[in-house]
Amino acid sequence: MLRNIRLLEQELKNSGWDAEAHATQLDQNIAKQDTDAEQKSKITDAKKEQQIPYLLYQLGKSYYMAEDYNEACFWFAHGLSYDLEPKLEYVIDMVETYGYALINSGRAGEALFFENIYEEFGNSADFQFLMGLIYMNNAMFDAAVGEFLKAVKHRDCRMAGVNSYAAYYNVGVIYECLGKISEAKYYYQRCGSYEPAKKRLRLIKS
């Protein structure tokens, strides 16, 4: 994993990408008339930059798999600062993995900005489940339940269980924490053979 990260960092460096320069460029809002030479240079730069967001995604994903969640967030944030096509598979995965990285690094409060991209990414079980987790980690329990129950209405998903037992289990956990035991039991039972739910049911009954 470390070797892969170093190779990706070197490839990004070879592409001429620099974190500080990129951040500065994003902050600039100065309108100016480009010369022909500058326009040609921008076309060349644009071709190079088509590869850069994907490299940033790969780096973020590599750090995420290494459980270095803060570092993953750094690369995902830069990757998503580009104007990307929301329907691309890697862009969808980058958004969702960024959300999990924020949660896993104890920054669930920051992840609430995902509400701003709901219109673009929110029509999937995976994103709705993620929003449920974000709300759950911010003690917004009604909103969390709403998102989990939206997720189970989808037939398809990319991550196992987000449109079934995992969503029902989290709803059960929320209701159990709120002292609504009968509701918790109902949703745990809907998890079928999912062992964590069966364990909670045994503890409730005992």
Rosetta silent file (secondary structure, phi, psi, omega in degrees, C-alpha in Angstrom):
SEQUENCE: MLRNIRLLEQELKNSGWDAEAHATQLDQNIAKQDTDAEQKSKITDAKKEQQIPYLLYQLGKSYYMAEDYNEACFWFAHGLSYDLEPKLEYVIDMVETYGYALINSGRAGEALFFENIYEEFGNSADFQFLMGLIYMNNAMFDAAVGEFLKAVKHRDCRMAGVNSYAAYYNVGVIYECLGKISEAKYYYQRCGSYEPAKKRLRLIKS
SCORE:     score description
SCORE:     0.000 S_00000001
   1 L     0.000  -44.470 -179.033    0.000    0.000    0.000 S_00000001
   2 H   -63.424  -39.696  178.936    2.797    2.440    0.941 S_00000001
   3 H   -62.901  -41.832  178.648    4.601    1.710   -2.332 S_00000001
   4 H   -62.511  -40.701  178.734    1.428    2.409   -4.286 S_00000001
   5 H   -62.729  -44.200 -179.295    0.981    5.716   -2.457 S_00000001
   6 H   -64.358  -39.524  178.013    4.542    6.795   -3.250 S_00000001
   7 H   -63.797  -42.033  179.143    4.103    5.928   -6.937 S_00000001
   8 H   -66.030  -40.377  178.440    0.871    7.929   -7.109 S_00000001
   9 H   -63.524  -38.645  178.870    2.478   10.901   -5.369 S_00000001
  10 H   -67.762  -40.556  178.726    5.364   10.805   -7.838 S_00000001
  11 H   -64.312  -38.817  177.688    2.985   10.610  -10.792 S_00000001
  12 H   -65.185  -41.185  178.386    1.033   13.578   -9.423 S_00000001
  13 H   -63.232  -41.403  179.040    4.264   15.512   -8.995 S_00000001
  14 H   -63.922  -25.363  178.408    5.273   14.680  -12.572 S_00000001
  15 L   -78.305   -5.947  178.210    1.933   16.134  -13.694 S_00000001
  16 L    85.456   13.563 -177.990    2.992   19.457  -12.209 S_00000001
  17 L   -83.365  138.887  178.114    0.351   19.489   -9.480 S_00000001
  18 L  -138.407  128.317 -174.411    1.097   21.358   -6.259 S_00000001
  19 H   -59.308  -46.450 -177.620   -1.298   21.551   -3.305 S_00000001
  20 H   -66.443  -42.479  179.698   -0.470   25.145   -2.332 S_00000001
  21 H   -64.865  -37.820  179.282   -0.568   26.379   -5.919 S_00000001
  22 H   -65.191  -43.249  179.367   -3.881   24.620   -6.477 S_00000001
  23 H   -63.197  -40.208  178.917   -5.390   26.172   -3.346 S_00000001
  24 H   -64.053  -42.430  179.767   -4.187   29.617   -4.414 S_00000001
  25 H   -62.116  -38.469  179.495   -5.657   29.150   -7.869 S_00000001
  26 H   -65.966  -31.460 -177.605   -9.031   28.205   -6.396 S_00000001
  27 H   -80.167  -14.593 -175.796   -9.071   31.375   -4.306 S_00000001
  28 L   -82.947  130.058  177.631   -8.384   33.674   -7.235 S_00000001
  29 L  -127.543   34.529 -176.232  -11.379   35.381   -8.813 S_00000001
  30 L   -91.968  118.402  179.516   -9.547   37.922  -10.919 S_00000001
  31 L   -84.116  132.738  177.515  -10.956   38.236  -14.439 S_00000001
  32 L  -147.567  156.839  178.535   -8.414   39.008  -17.140 S_00000001
  33 L   -83.843  121.997 -179.669   -8.128   38.870  -20.947 S_00000001
  34 L   -83.406  143.948  171.833   -5.883   35.985  -22.011 S_00000001
  35 L   -79.026  169.254  178.203   -3.393   36.288  -24.855 S_00000001
  36 H   -58.525  -42.372 -179.207   -3.271   33.619  -27.599 S_00000001
  37 H   -62.760  -40.223  179.607   -0.205   32.077  -25.961 S_00000001
  38 H   -67.575  -36.395  178.663   -1.974   31.944  -22.615 S_00000001
  39 H   -65.724  -42.472  177.282   -5.018   30.310  -24.209 S_00000001
  40 H   -63.027  -40.576  178.919   -2.852   27.618  -25.829 S_00000001
  41 H   -62.451  -38.209  179.935   -1.110   27.055  -22.514 S_00000001
  42 H   -67.031  -35.813  177.900   -4.495   26.646  -20.823 S_00000001
  43 H   -63.811  -43.953  177.824   -5.548   24.000  -23.354 S_00000001
  44 H   -62.774  -44.729  179.171   -2.376   22.029  -22.619 S_00000001
  45 H   -62.869  -37.602 -179.306   -2.894   22.446  -18.882 S_00000001
  46 H   -63.288  -39.234  178.588   -6.533   21.345  -19.198 S_00000001
  47 H   -63.487  -41.354  177.843   -5.465   18.096  -20.845 S_00000001
  48 H   -64.713  -40.804 -174.581   -3.042   17.421  -18.007 S_00000001
  49 H   -72.086  -14.727  175.291   -5.644   18.310  -15.405 S_00000001
  50 L   -63.509  -30.008 -179.541   -8.101   15.757  -16.770 S_00000001
  51 L   -85.262  -26.937 -171.856   -5.837   13.114  -15.209 S_00000001
  52 H   -62.859  -46.856  179.780   -5.154   14.951  -11.951 S_00000001
  53 H   -58.091  -35.822  179.207   -8.560   14.503  -10.228 S_00000001
  54 H   -68.723  -37.567  175.828   -8.366   10.751  -10.831 S_00000001
  55 H   -64.612  -41.118  177.837   -4.856   10.627   -9.339 S_00000001
  56 H   -62.946  -40.621  175.887   -6.099   12.603   -6.325 S_00000001
  57 H   -60.833  -46.455 -179.402   -8.965   10.123   -5.982 S_00000001
  58 H   -62.326  -38.855  177.310   -6.573    7.168   -6.134 S_00000001
  59 H   -65.166  -45.971  178.182   -4.360    8.733   -3.485 S_00000001
  60 H   -59.379  -42.969 -179.651   -7.323    9.417   -1.227 S_00000001
  61 H   -64.678  -39.834  179.855   -8.571    5.871   -1.710 S_00000001
  62 H   -64.376  -44.217  177.883   -5.140    4.428   -0.932 S_00000001
  63 H   -66.199  -35.574  177.989   -4.865    6.408    2.304 S_00000001
  64 H   -63.088  -45.484  179.395   -8.438    5.392    3.170 S_00000001
  65 H   -64.380  -27.433  176.894   -7.593    1.706    2.708 S_00000001
  66 L   -84.562    1.992  179.041   -4.541    2.281    4.931 S_00000001
  67 L    65.020   25.041  172.320   -6.953    3.750    7.538 S_00000001
  68 L   -97.893   80.574 -168.083   -5.234    7.139    7.443 S_00000001
  69 H   -70.653  -35.364  178.662   -8.563    8.945    7.241 S_00000001
  70 H   -64.856  -41.275  178.521   -7.372   12.510    7.741 S_00000001
  71 H   -66.979  -38.080  176.482   -4.884   12.160    4.904 S_00000001
  72 H   -59.695  -43.456  178.984   -7.590   10.583    2.744 S_00000001
  73 H   -59.137  -39.469 -179.880   -9.814   13.614    3.404 S_00000001
  74 H   -58.038  -49.071 -176.358   -7.029   15.935    2.262 S_00000001
  75 H   -72.899  -39.088  177.887   -6.721   14.259   -1.150 S_00000001
  76 H   -63.028  -41.654 -178.991  -10.457   13.771   -1.643 S_00000001
  77 H   -60.432  -42.943  177.817  -11.128   17.434   -0.871 S_00000001
  78 H   -67.286  -41.530  179.770   -8.639   18.520   -3.536 S_00000001
  79 H   -60.669  -40.238 -177.188   -9.989   15.990   -6.027 S_00000001
  80 L   -82.033   -2.948  176.921  -13.554   17.211   -5.576 S_00000001
  81 L   -78.355  -11.296  177.622  -12.542   20.846   -5.984 S_00000001
  82 L   -83.188  160.931  177.482  -12.406   20.253   -9.750 S_00000001
  83 L   -82.641   98.162 -172.079  -15.416   20.585  -12.025 S_00000001
  84 L  -111.914  156.590  176.695  -16.239   16.879  -12.398 S_00000001
  85 L   -79.518  114.907 -174.878  -18.996   14.886  -14.073 S_00000001
  86 L   -62.084  -18.937 -176.787  -21.212   13.618  -11.196 S_00000001
  87 L   -86.986   -9.015  178.654  -22.199   10.473  -13.095 S_00000001
  88 L   -66.931  137.358 -175.427  -18.656    9.132  -13.397 S_00000001
  89 H   -60.154  -41.463 -177.988  -18.181    6.037  -11.249 S_00000001
  90 H   -69.751  -30.540  178.133  -14.920    7.217   -9.688 S_00000001
  91 H   -69.019  -43.500  177.018  -16.456   10.593   -8.824 S_00000001
  92 H   -59.523  -45.575 -179.501  -19.393    8.905   -7.090 S_00000001
  93 H   -66.667  -37.008  178.921  -16.999    6.658   -5.172 S_00000001
  94 H   -63.933  -43.570  178.552  -14.771    9.601   -4.244 S_00000001
  95 H   -60.285  -50.080 -175.667  -17.737   11.513   -2.816 S_00000001
  96 H   -68.582  -41.199  179.189  -19.009    8.578   -0.774 S_00000001
  97 H   -67.554  -33.243  174.470  -15.576    7.468    0.465 S_00000001
  98 H   -60.304  -43.219  178.079  -14.844   11.076    1.448 S_00000001
  99 H   -60.223  -44.867  178.611  -17.980   11.006    3.586 S_00000001
 100 H   -66.031  -36.614  178.521  -16.883    7.814    5.337 S_00000001
 101 H   -63.847  -40.972  177.543  -13.381    9.239    5.821 S_00000001
 102 H   -62.701  -43.574  178.502  -14.841   12.329    7.520 S_00000001
 103 H   -63.395  -47.212 -176.338  -16.939   10.130    9.829 S_00000001
 104 H   -68.363  -20.765  178.070  -14.049    7.789   10.611 S_00000001
 105 L   -96.814   11.743  177.308  -11.753   10.715   11.411 S_00000001
 106 L    74.691   24.620 -176.843  -14.244   12.173   13.891 S_00000001
 107 L  -118.356   39.250 -177.851  -15.254   15.025   11.572 S_00000001
 108 L   -60.798  -29.005  177.771  -18.906   14.118   11.032 S_00000001
 109 L   -61.375  -39.461  178.043  -19.898   17.736   11.603 S_00000001
 110 H   -65.377  -31.644 -176.447  -17.958   18.758    8.509 S_00000001
 111 H   -68.620  -11.060  178.088  -19.744   16.052    6.526 S_00000001
 112 H   -62.838  -18.550  177.717  -23.043   17.909    6.895 S_00000001
 113 H   -67.021  -10.128  175.693  -22.034   19.926    3.820 S_00000001
 114 H   -63.381  -18.408  173.962  -23.025   16.803    1.859 S_00000001
 115 H   -58.435  -30.411 -177.117  -26.546   18.231    2.111 S_00000001
 116 H   -74.258  -16.438 -179.672  -25.387   20.731   -0.532 S_00000001
 117 H  -113.138   13.009 -178.213  -24.631   17.972   -3.056 S_00000001
 118 H   -60.645  -39.547 -177.283  -27.711   15.856   -2.341 S_00000001
 119 H   -61.644  -34.901 -177.809  -29.410   16.933   -5.549 S_00000001
 120 H   -83.419  -35.145 -171.251  -26.490   15.642   -7.642 S_00000001
 121 H  -118.553   -5.237 -167.060  -25.641   12.436   -5.763 S_00000001
 122 L   -79.727   -2.155 -175.794  -28.618   11.678   -3.522 S_00000001
 123 L   -94.267   49.408  176.960  -30.656    9.345   -5.699 S_00000001
 124 L  -147.296  153.068  177.923  -28.954    6.117   -4.618 S_00000001
 125 H   -61.101  -38.896 -176.280  -29.162    3.753   -1.669 S_00000001
 126 H   -64.456  -43.627 -179.510  -25.437    4.192   -1.010 S_00000001
 127 H   -71.302  -40.527  179.988  -25.581    7.980   -0.721 S_00000001
 128 H   -65.175  -38.216  175.339  -28.786    7.950    1.323 S_00000001
 129 H   -63.009  -44.191  177.460  -27.291    5.392    3.704 S_00000001
 130 H   -59.421  -44.143  177.956  -24.193    7.591    4.029 S_00000001
 131 H   -62.022  -36.735  175.662  -26.376   10.618    4.788 S_00000001
 132 H   -59.055  -43.924  178.683  -28.127    8.519    7.422 S_00000001
 133 H   -65.311  -40.189  178.773  -24.755    7.826    9.061 S_00000001
 134 H   -61.800  -47.471  178.388  -23.784   11.502    8.863 S_00000001
 135 H   -64.126  -41.469 -179.678  -27.036   12.549   10.545 S_00000001
 136 H   -59.531  -42.632 -179.416  -26.740    9.711   13.072 S_00000001
 137 H   -74.802  -10.936  175.104  -23.222   10.846   14.036 S_00000001
 138 L  -106.852   15.596  178.114  -24.527   14.392   14.466 S_00000001
 139 L    59.296   27.974  175.886  -27.384   13.235   16.751 S_00000001
 140 L   -99.633   74.375 -164.640  -29.947   14.239   14.097 S_00000001
 141 H   -69.852  -39.220  178.837  -31.904   11.046   14.661 S_00000001
 142 H   -62.773  -43.760  178.949  -35.160   11.800   12.843 S_00000001
 143 H   -64.620  -38.714  179.587  -33.250   12.822    9.718 S_00000001
 144 H   -62.963  -47.936  178.685  -31.055    9.723   10.016 S_00000001
 145 H   -58.378  -42.522  179.695  -34.041    7.369   10.226 S_00000001
 146 H   -58.947  -42.120 -179.611  -35.572    9.091    7.210 S_00000001
 147 H   -70.942  -41.120  178.695  -32.455    8.533    5.103 S_00000001
 148 H   -61.819  -39.995 -179.350  -32.029    4.883    6.138 S_00000001
 149 H   -74.841  -22.694  170.635  -35.649    4.166    5.253 S_00000001
 150 H   -69.060  -40.823 -175.767  -35.180    5.879    1.889 S_00000001
 151 H   -61.375  -37.040 -176.407  -32.193    3.639    1.211 S_00000001
 152 L   -72.983   -9.215  178.756  -34.166    0.408    1.688 S_00000001
 153 L   -81.241  -11.705 -179.457  -36.574    1.417   -1.076 S_00000001
 154 L   -86.341  141.644  178.378  -33.854    0.969   -3.691 S_00000001
 155 L   -79.162  -36.449 -174.754  -33.439   -2.371   -5.409 S_00000001
 156 L  -111.331  153.752  175.447  -29.756   -1.882   -6.246 S_00000001
 157 L  -158.073  162.023  178.252  -26.735   -0.749   -4.268 S_00000001
 158 L   -94.359  -36.545 -179.973  -22.966   -0.910   -4.510 S_00000001
 159 L  -100.032  127.702 -175.428  -22.171   -1.631   -0.863 S_00000001
 160 L   -56.022  131.041  172.369  -23.744   -4.782    0.583 S_00000001
 161 L    90.225  -12.270 -175.292  -26.604   -4.204    3.020 S_00000001
 162 L   -69.679  -19.757  176.936  -27.080   -0.466    2.633 S_00000001
 163 L  -106.298   18.371  179.920  -30.514   -1.042    1.070 S_00000001
 164 L  -153.296 -111.558 -168.798  -31.497   -3.753    3.546 S_00000001
 165 H   -60.814  -36.571 -178.796  -30.119   -5.193    6.794 S_00000001
 166 H   -67.555  -39.265  178.407  -27.475   -2.493    7.487 S_00000001
 167 H   -68.195  -46.002  178.630  -30.034    0.293    7.123 S_00000001
 168 H   -61.668  -38.805 -179.652  -32.641   -1.507    9.239 S_00000001
 169 H   -62.000  -44.774 -179.714  -30.006   -2.256   11.874 S_00000001
 170 H   -65.213  -35.974  175.292  -29.047    1.408   12.229 S_00000001
 171 H   -63.350  -42.442  177.347  -32.703    2.384   12.564 S_00000001
 172 H   -60.032  -43.593  179.252  -33.003   -0.246   15.297 S_00000001
 173 H   -60.479  -44.273  179.803  -29.936    1.140   17.081 S_00000001
 174 H   -60.628  -48.774 -178.608  -31.365    4.662   16.989 S_00000001
 175 H   -65.888  -35.822  177.339  -34.721    3.569   18.408 S_00000001
 176 H   -64.558  -42.362  178.638  -33.056    1.455   21.079 S_00000001
 177 H   -64.122  -29.872  179.168  -30.912    4.425   22.129 S_00000001
 178 L   -85.946    0.587  179.091  -34.058    6.550   22.301 S_00000001
 179 L    80.476   12.272  178.616  -35.740    3.953   24.531 S_00000001
 180 L   -94.427   77.548 -168.773  -38.271    2.940   21.869 S_00000001
 181 H   -67.241  -40.559 -179.125  -37.746   -0.757   22.395 S_00000001
 182 H   -64.320  -39.834  177.147  -40.721   -2.117   20.443 S_00000001
 183 H   -66.358  -39.771  178.815  -39.713   -0.087   17.373 S_00000001
 184 H   -61.279  -44.994  179.239  -36.106   -1.209   17.810 S_00000001
 185 H   -60.557  -41.308 -179.294  -37.168   -4.871   17.939 S_00000001
 186 H   -58.834  -46.381 -177.185  -39.248   -4.456   14.795 S_00000001
 187 H   -76.300  -32.696  173.560  -36.326   -3.135   12.773 S_00000001
 188 H   -61.867  -40.364 -179.869  -33.833   -5.614   14.223 S_00000001
 189 H   -64.686  -30.326  179.523  -36.188   -8.407   13.161 S_00000001
 190 L   -73.281   -8.670  179.711  -36.234   -6.986    9.630 S_00000001
 191 L   -80.100   -6.191  178.907  -32.469   -7.548    9.451 S_00000001
 192 L    65.420 -124.933 -175.274  -33.008  -11.290    9.006 S_00000001
 193 L   -90.098   10.527 -179.448  -29.902  -13.331    9.775 S_00000001
 194 L   -63.239  115.190 -169.772  -27.641  -10.309   10.313 S_00000001
 195 H   -59.865  -43.618  177.958  -25.734  -11.343   13.434 S_00000001
 196 H   -57.223  -36.962  178.598  -25.345   -7.902   15.122 S_00000001
 197 H   -70.017  -40.757  177.747  -29.144   -7.469   14.963 S_00000001
 198 H   -62.045  -36.998  178.074  -29.731  -10.979   16.345 S_00000001
 199 H   -65.651  -43.298  178.653  -27.361  -10.139   19.194 S_00000001
 200 H   -63.433  -38.773  178.930  -29.257   -6.932   20.016 S_00000001
 201 H   -62.924  -42.228  178.619  -32.535   -8.854   20.011 S_00000001
 202 H   -63.336  -39.561 -179.683  -31.143  -11.411   22.461 S_00000001
 203 H   -68.772  -39.350  178.230  -29.917   -8.633   24.773 S_00000001
 204 H   -62.845  -44.152 -177.841  -33.280   -6.822   24.634 S_00000001
 205 H   -68.306  -29.905 -178.840  -35.190  -10.004   25.477 S_00000001
 206 L   -81.434    0.000    0.000  -32.877  -10.832   28.345 S_00000001
